[in-house]
Amino acid sequence: MNFNKNIIGTRSGDTEFESAYVPFISFANDEQKKAIENYIFMQVDEFFQKIYPTGVIRTQLSYSKLITEEDFKDFNKVKISYFYENFFHDLERGSDGKLELKIKWSITFDERCTPIKLANLPQNYRGYEPKLSSKDVKNCLPRKYGIIEINRIPVFYYIYFTLKEILDVAKQIHTS
């Protein structure tokens, strides 16, 4: 049996990604791209509204700059400059002299980067997994996430999306 194995493409040289473990995903047209991005931003807004009800300064880390836990296994691969260039380059001090919390986030399709499941959390929640009551566990939402933190303060959120939910949004473009 001879099969043409041209099922999945590879990234070209002009699509630079920080990690070899982050897939390059594209769609056929701008209409799908806009619908998917709108869906992601709506979901991310809901996510941060639940975690930081009083608001928080947040910016998206480009998907191409995302790294996974697999990248951390080789300490020679992830340089300290990666963190300065992507997480700390825009830190500022508030009027009280303390560093202002500026959260970065990106989507991920890697469930291993997102071990925490979002629940109805107490107002003082700040990014690390609290002990949840059985009521909170029953009220868990499907959005999973992971964090990178410095001194127990989250500086980055991995927000998990499934390829199925992204495809479902793309499919709605043609059925509506």
PDB file of C-alpha atoms in Angstrom:
ATOM      1  CA  MET A   1       0.000   0.000   0.000  1.00  0.00           C
ATOM      2  CA  ASN A   2       1.330   3.371  -0.991  1.00  0.00           C
ATOM      3  CA  PHE A   3      -0.315   6.415   0.619  1.00  0.00           C
ATOM      4  CA  ASN A   4       0.393  10.047  -0.025  1.00  0.00           C
ATOM      5  CA  LYS A   5       1.278  11.195   3.491  1.00  0.00           C
ATOM      6  CA  ASN A   6       0.601  14.882   2.850  1.00  0.00           C
ATOM      7  CA  ILE A   7      -2.033  15.170   5.606  1.00  0.00           C
ATOM      8  CA  ILE A   8      -0.437  17.696   7.954  1.00  0.00           C
ATOM      9  CA  GLY A   9       1.792  20.572   6.914  1.00  0.00           C
ATOM     10  CA  THR A  10       4.770  22.019   8.734  1.00  0.00           C
ATOM     11  CA  ARG A  11       5.527  25.586   9.678  1.00  0.00           C
ATOM     12  CA  SER A  12       7.548  27.515   7.160  1.00  0.00           C
ATOM     13  CA  GLY A  13      10.649  29.499   8.020  1.00  0.00           C
ATOM     14  CA  ASP A  14       8.695  32.758   8.062  1.00  0.00           C
ATOM     15  CA  THR A  15       6.514  31.603  10.964  1.00  0.00           C
ATOM     16  CA  GLU A  16       8.920  31.788  13.879  1.00  0.00           C
ATOM     17  CA  PHE A  17       7.692  30.095  17.040  1.00  0.00           C
ATOM     18  CA  GLU A  18       9.501  30.083  20.370  1.00  0.00           C
ATOM     19  CA  SER A  19       8.563  26.446  21.023  1.00  0.00           C
ATOM     20  CA  ALA A  20       8.649  23.356  18.835  1.00  0.00           C
ATOM     21  CA  TYR A  21       5.623  22.093  20.815  1.00  0.00           C
ATOM     22  CA  VAL A  22       3.134  24.809  19.848  1.00  0.00           C
ATOM     23  CA  PRO A  23       1.134  23.969  16.726  1.00  0.00           C
ATOM     24  CA  PHE A  24       0.671  26.450  13.907  1.00  0.00           C
ATOM     25  CA  ILE A  25      -3.062  26.714  13.207  1.00  0.00           C
ATOM     26  CA  SER A  26      -4.623  28.664  10.371  1.00  0.00           C
ATOM     27  CA  PHE A  27      -8.005  28.923   8.693  1.00  0.00           C
ATOM     28  CA  ALA A  28      -9.237  29.522   5.179  1.00  0.00           C
ATOM     29  CA  ASN A  29     -10.350  33.139   5.431  1.00  0.00           C
ATOM     30  CA  ASP A  30     -10.445  36.347   7.479  1.00  0.00           C
ATOM     31  CA  GLU A  31     -14.104  35.846   8.412  1.00  0.00           C
ATOM     32  CA  GLN A  32     -13.239  32.638  10.266  1.00  0.00           C
ATOM     33  CA  LYS A  33     -10.165  34.242  11.825  1.00  0.00           C
ATOM     34  CA  LYS A  34     -12.194  37.196  13.156  1.00  0.00           C
ATOM     35  CA  ALA A  35     -14.971  34.966  14.512  1.00  0.00           C
ATOM     36  CA  ILE A  36     -12.476  32.720  16.311  1.00  0.00           C
ATOM     37  CA  GLU A  37     -10.537  35.669  17.738  1.00  0.00           C
ATOM     38  CA  ASN A  38     -13.783  37.305  18.931  1.00  0.00           C
ATOM     39  CA  TYR A  39     -14.775  34.035  20.614  1.00  0.00           C
ATOM     40  CA  ILE A  40     -11.378  33.705  22.306  1.00  0.00           C
ATOM     41  CA  PHE A  41     -11.392  37.316  23.563  1.00  0.00           C
ATOM     42  CA  MET A  42     -14.943  36.915  24.891  1.00  0.00           C
ATOM     43  CA  GLN A  43     -13.930  33.749  26.756  1.00  0.00           C
ATOM     44  CA  VAL A  44     -10.753  35.377  28.097  1.00  0.00           C
ATOM     45  CA  ASP A  45     -12.721  38.434  29.291  1.00  0.00           C
ATOM     46  CA  GLU A  46     -15.132  36.145  31.188  1.00  0.00           C
ATOM     47  CA  PHE A  47     -12.195  34.210  32.622  1.00  0.00           C
ATOM     48  CA  PHE A  48     -10.410  37.281  33.989  1.00  0.00           C
ATOM     49  CA  GLN A  49     -13.660  38.792  35.227  1.00  0.00           C
ATOM     50  CA  LYS A  50     -14.142  35.739  37.455  1.00  0.00           C
ATOM     51  CA  ILE A  51     -10.563  35.719  38.744  1.00  0.00           C
ATOM     52  CA  TYR A  52     -10.123  39.483  39.140  1.00  0.00           C
ATOM     53  CA  PRO A  53     -13.632  40.952  39.611  1.00  0.00           C
ATOM     54  CA  THR A  54     -12.174  44.394  40.355  1.00  0.00           C
ATOM     55  CA  GLY A  55     -10.084  44.271  37.184  1.00  0.00           C
ATOM     56  CA  VAL A  56      -6.441  43.742  36.358  1.00  0.00           C
ATOM     57  CA  ILE A  57      -4.060  45.092  33.716  1.00  0.00           C
ATOM     58  CA  ARG A  58      -3.565  42.276  31.221  1.00  0.00           C
ATOM     59  CA  THR A  59      -2.054  41.855  27.802  1.00  0.00           C
ATOM     60  CA  GLN A  60      -1.879  38.997  25.385  1.00  0.00           C
ATOM     61  CA  LEU A  61       1.431  37.282  24.804  1.00  0.00           C
ATOM     62  CA  SER A  62       1.692  36.453  21.135  1.00  0.00           C
ATOM     63  CA  TYR A  63       0.820  32.804  20.521  1.00  0.00           C
ATOM     64  CA  SER A  64       4.119  32.397  18.662  1.00  0.00           C
ATOM     65  CA  LYS A  65       6.011  33.391  21.851  1.00  0.00           C
ATOM     66  CA  LEU A  66       4.327  30.693  23.957  1.00  0.00           C
ATOM     67  CA  ILE A  67       6.462  27.995  25.556  1.00  0.00           C
ATOM     68  CA  THR A  68       5.308  24.757  27.177  1.00  0.00           C
ATOM     69  CA  GLU A  69       6.455  22.620  30.078  1.00  0.00           C
ATOM     70  CA  GLU A  70       8.390  20.535  27.560  1.00  0.00           C
ATOM     71  CA  ASP A  71      10.563  23.580  26.816  1.00  0.00           C
ATOM     72  CA  PHE A  72      11.434  23.910  30.524  1.00  0.00           C
ATOM     73  CA  LYS A  73      12.931  20.420  30.560  1.00  0.00           C
ATOM     74  CA  ASP A  74      15.956  21.709  28.655  1.00  0.00           C
ATOM     75  CA  PHE A  75      17.287  24.598  30.749  1.00  0.00           C
ATOM     76  CA  ASN A  76      19.715  25.580  27.995  1.00  0.00           C
ATOM     77  CA  LYS A  77      16.781  26.184  25.649  1.00  0.00           C
ATOM     78  CA  VAL A  78      14.797  28.696  27.762  1.00  0.00           C
ATOM     79  CA  LYS A  79      17.061  31.632  28.539  1.00  0.00           C
ATOM     80  CA  ILE A  80      16.360  34.134  31.309  1.00  0.00           C
ATOM     81  CA  SER A  81      16.100  36.798  28.598  1.00  0.00           C
ATOM     82  CA  TYR A  82      12.864  35.101  27.437  1.00  0.00           C
ATOM     83  CA  PHE A  83      11.183  36.158  30.699  1.00  0.00           C
ATOM     84  CA  TYR A  84      12.479  39.730  30.561  1.00  0.00           C
ATOM     85  CA  GLU A  85      11.485  40.180  26.925  1.00  0.00           C
ATOM     86  CA  ASN A  86       8.005  38.675  27.316  1.00  0.00           C
ATOM     87  CA  PHE A  87       6.873  39.216  30.924  1.00  0.00           C
ATOM     88  CA  PHE A  88       8.856  41.979  32.604  1.00  0.00           C
ATOM     89  CA  HIS A  89       9.681  44.494  29.856  1.00  0.00           C
ATOM     90  CA  ASP A  90       6.671  46.694  30.670  1.00  0.00           C
ATOM     91  CA  LEU A  91       6.658  46.662  34.475  1.00  0.00           C
ATOM     92  CA  GLU A  92       6.009  50.019  36.132  1.00  0.00           C
ATOM     93  CA  ARG A  93       5.877  51.249  39.698  1.00  0.00           C
ATOM     94  CA  GLY A  94       2.690  52.691  41.117  1.00  0.00           C
ATOM     95  CA  SER A  95       2.489  55.895  43.152  1.00  0.00           C
ATOM     96  CA  ASP A  96       3.193  53.802  46.268  1.00  0.00           C
ATOM     97  CA  GLY A  97       6.489  52.582  44.779  1.00  0.00           C
ATOM     98  CA  LYS A  98       5.321  48.984  44.409  1.00  0.00           C
ATOM     99  CA  LEU A  99       5.435  47.163  41.100  1.00  0.00           C
ATOM    100  CA  GLU A 100       2.053  47.153  39.385  1.00  0.00           C
ATOM    101  CA  LEU A 101       0.694  43.736  38.558  1.00  0.00           C
ATOM    102  CA  LYS A 102       0.522  43.305  34.784  1.00  0.00           C
ATOM    103  CA  ILE A 103      -0.724  39.910  33.759  1.00  0.00           C
ATOM    104  CA  LYS A 104       0.154  38.293  30.448  1.00  0.00           C
ATOM    105  CA  TRP A 105      -1.907  35.509  28.921  1.00  0.00           C
ATOM    106  CA  SER A 106      -2.061  33.279  25.889  1.00  0.00           C
ATOM    107  CA  ILE A 107      -4.178  30.436  24.669  1.00  0.00           C
ATOM    108  CA  THR A 108      -2.871  26.893  24.663  1.00  0.00           C
ATOM    109  CA  PHE A 109      -4.046  23.624  23.195  1.00  0.00           C
ATOM    110  CA  ASP A 110      -1.754  21.694  25.548  1.00  0.00           C
ATOM    111  CA  GLU A 111      -3.840  20.451  28.453  1.00  0.00           C
ATOM    112  CA  ARG A 112      -0.699  19.608  30.432  1.00  0.00           C
ATOM    113  CA  CYS A 113      -0.019  23.358  30.743  1.00  0.00           C
ATOM    114  CA  THR A 114      -3.400  23.881  32.392  1.00  0.00           C
ATOM    115  CA  PRO A 115      -3.832  21.766  35.545  1.00  0.00           C
ATOM    116  CA  ILE A 116      -6.245  24.180  37.296  1.00  0.00           C
ATOM    117  CA  LYS A 117      -9.984  24.218  36.661  1.00  0.00           C
ATOM    118  CA  LEU A 118     -11.810  27.523  37.109  1.00  0.00           C
ATOM    119  CA  ALA A 119     -14.461  27.451  39.830  1.00  0.00           C
ATOM    120  CA  ASN A 120     -16.548  30.050  41.615  1.00  0.00           C
ATOM    121  CA  LEU A 121     -13.730  31.418  43.728  1.00  0.00           C
ATOM    122  CA  PRO A 122     -13.559  33.708  46.741  1.00  0.00           C
ATOM    123  CA  GLN A 123     -12.964  37.439  46.175  1.00  0.00           C
ATOM    124  CA  ASN A 124      -9.401  37.241  47.550  1.00  0.00           C
ATOM    125  CA  TYR A 125      -8.282  34.636  45.003  1.00  0.00           C
ATOM    126  CA  ARG A 126      -5.013  35.654  43.339  1.00  0.00           C
ATOM    127  CA  GLY A 127      -3.933  32.855  41.036  1.00  0.00           C
ATOM    128  CA  TYR A 128      -2.910  29.873  43.080  1.00  0.00           C
ATOM    129  CA  GLU A 129      -5.168  26.913  43.646  1.00  0.00           C
ATOM    130  CA  PRO A 130      -7.144  27.282  46.915  1.00  0.00           C
ATOM    131  CA  LYS A 131      -8.806  24.468  48.805  1.00  0.00           C
ATOM    132  CA  LEU A 132     -12.241  24.214  47.207  1.00  0.00           C
ATOM    133  CA  SER A 133     -15.416  23.255  48.989  1.00  0.00           C
ATOM    134  CA  SER A 134     -17.575  20.501  47.482  1.00  0.00           C
ATOM    135  CA  LYS A 135     -20.031  23.243  46.418  1.00  0.00           C
ATOM    136  CA  ASP A 136     -17.255  25.032  44.490  1.00  0.00           C
ATOM    137  CA  VAL A 137     -16.204  21.779  42.816  1.00  0.00           C
ATOM    138  CA  LYS A 138     -19.783  21.187  41.627  1.00  0.00           C
ATOM    139  CA  ASN A 139     -19.890  24.732  40.223  1.00  0.00           C
ATOM    140  CA  CYS A 140     -16.633  24.404  38.261  1.00  0.00           C
ATOM    141  CA  LEU A 141     -16.660  25.901  34.814  1.00  0.00           C
ATOM    142  CA  PRO A 142     -15.072  24.048  31.911  1.00  0.00           C
ATOM    143  CA  ARG A 143     -12.229  26.528  31.368  1.00  0.00           C
ATOM    144  CA  LYS A 144      -8.887  25.171  32.513  1.00  0.00           C
ATOM    145  CA  TYR A 145      -5.753  27.213  32.988  1.00  0.00           C
ATOM    146  CA  GLY A 146      -2.190  27.186  34.228  1.00  0.00           C
ATOM    147  CA  ILE A 147       0.094  29.894  35.541  1.00  0.00           C
ATOM    148  CA  ILE A 148       3.680  31.000  35.769  1.00  0.00           C
ATOM    149  CA  GLU A 149       4.205  32.850  39.013  1.00  0.00           C
ATOM    150  CA  ILE A 150       6.940  34.832  40.699  1.00  0.00           C
ATOM    151  CA  ASN A 151       6.878  34.836  44.518  1.00  0.00           C
ATOM    152  CA  ARG A 152       3.432  33.190  44.413  1.00  0.00           C
ATOM    153  CA  ILE A 153       2.088  36.020  42.255  1.00  0.00           C
ATOM    154  CA  PRO A 154       0.883  35.013  38.790  1.00  0.00           C
ATOM    155  CA  VAL A 155       2.566  36.839  35.924  1.00  0.00           C
ATOM    156  CA  PHE A 156       1.277  34.637  33.124  1.00  0.00           C
ATOM    157  CA  TYR A 157      -1.852  32.573  32.430  1.00  0.00           C
ATOM    158  CA  TYR A 158      -2.092  29.690  29.989  1.00  0.00           C
ATOM    159  CA  ILE A 159      -5.793  29.519  29.026  1.00  0.00           C
ATOM    160  CA  TYR A 160      -6.863  26.187  27.610  1.00  0.00           C
ATOM    161  CA  PHE A 161      -8.977  25.895  24.486  1.00  0.00           C
ATOM    162  CA  THR A 162      -9.779  22.698  22.663  1.00  0.00           C
ATOM    163  CA  LEU A 163      -9.367  22.408  18.943  1.00  0.00           C
ATOM    164  CA  LYS A 164     -12.967  21.164  18.849  1.00  0.00           C
ATOM    165  CA  GLU A 165     -14.351  24.398  20.310  1.00  0.00           C
ATOM    166  CA  ILE A 166     -12.297  26.464  17.844  1.00  0.00           C
ATOM    167  CA  LEU A 167     -13.516  24.318  14.949  1.00  0.00           C
ATOM    168  CA  ASP A 168     -17.104  24.667  16.187  1.00  0.00           C
ATOM    169  CA  VAL A 169     -16.770  28.470  15.969  1.00  0.00           C
ATOM    170  CA  ALA A 170     -15.296  28.203  12.445  1.00  0.00           C
ATOM    171  CA  LYS A 171     -18.143  25.906  11.371  1.00  0.00           C
ATOM    172  CA  GLN A 172     -20.769  28.371  12.606  1.00  0.00           C
ATOM    173  CA  ILE A 173     -19.561  30.877  10.005  1.00  0.00           C
ATOM    174  CA  HIS A 174     -20.869  28.694   7.209  1.00  0.00           C
ATOM    175  CA  THR A 175     -24.113  27.655   8.927  1.00  0.00           C
ATOM    176  CA  SER A 176     -25.296  31.107   9.978  1.00  0.00           C
TER     177      SER A 176
END
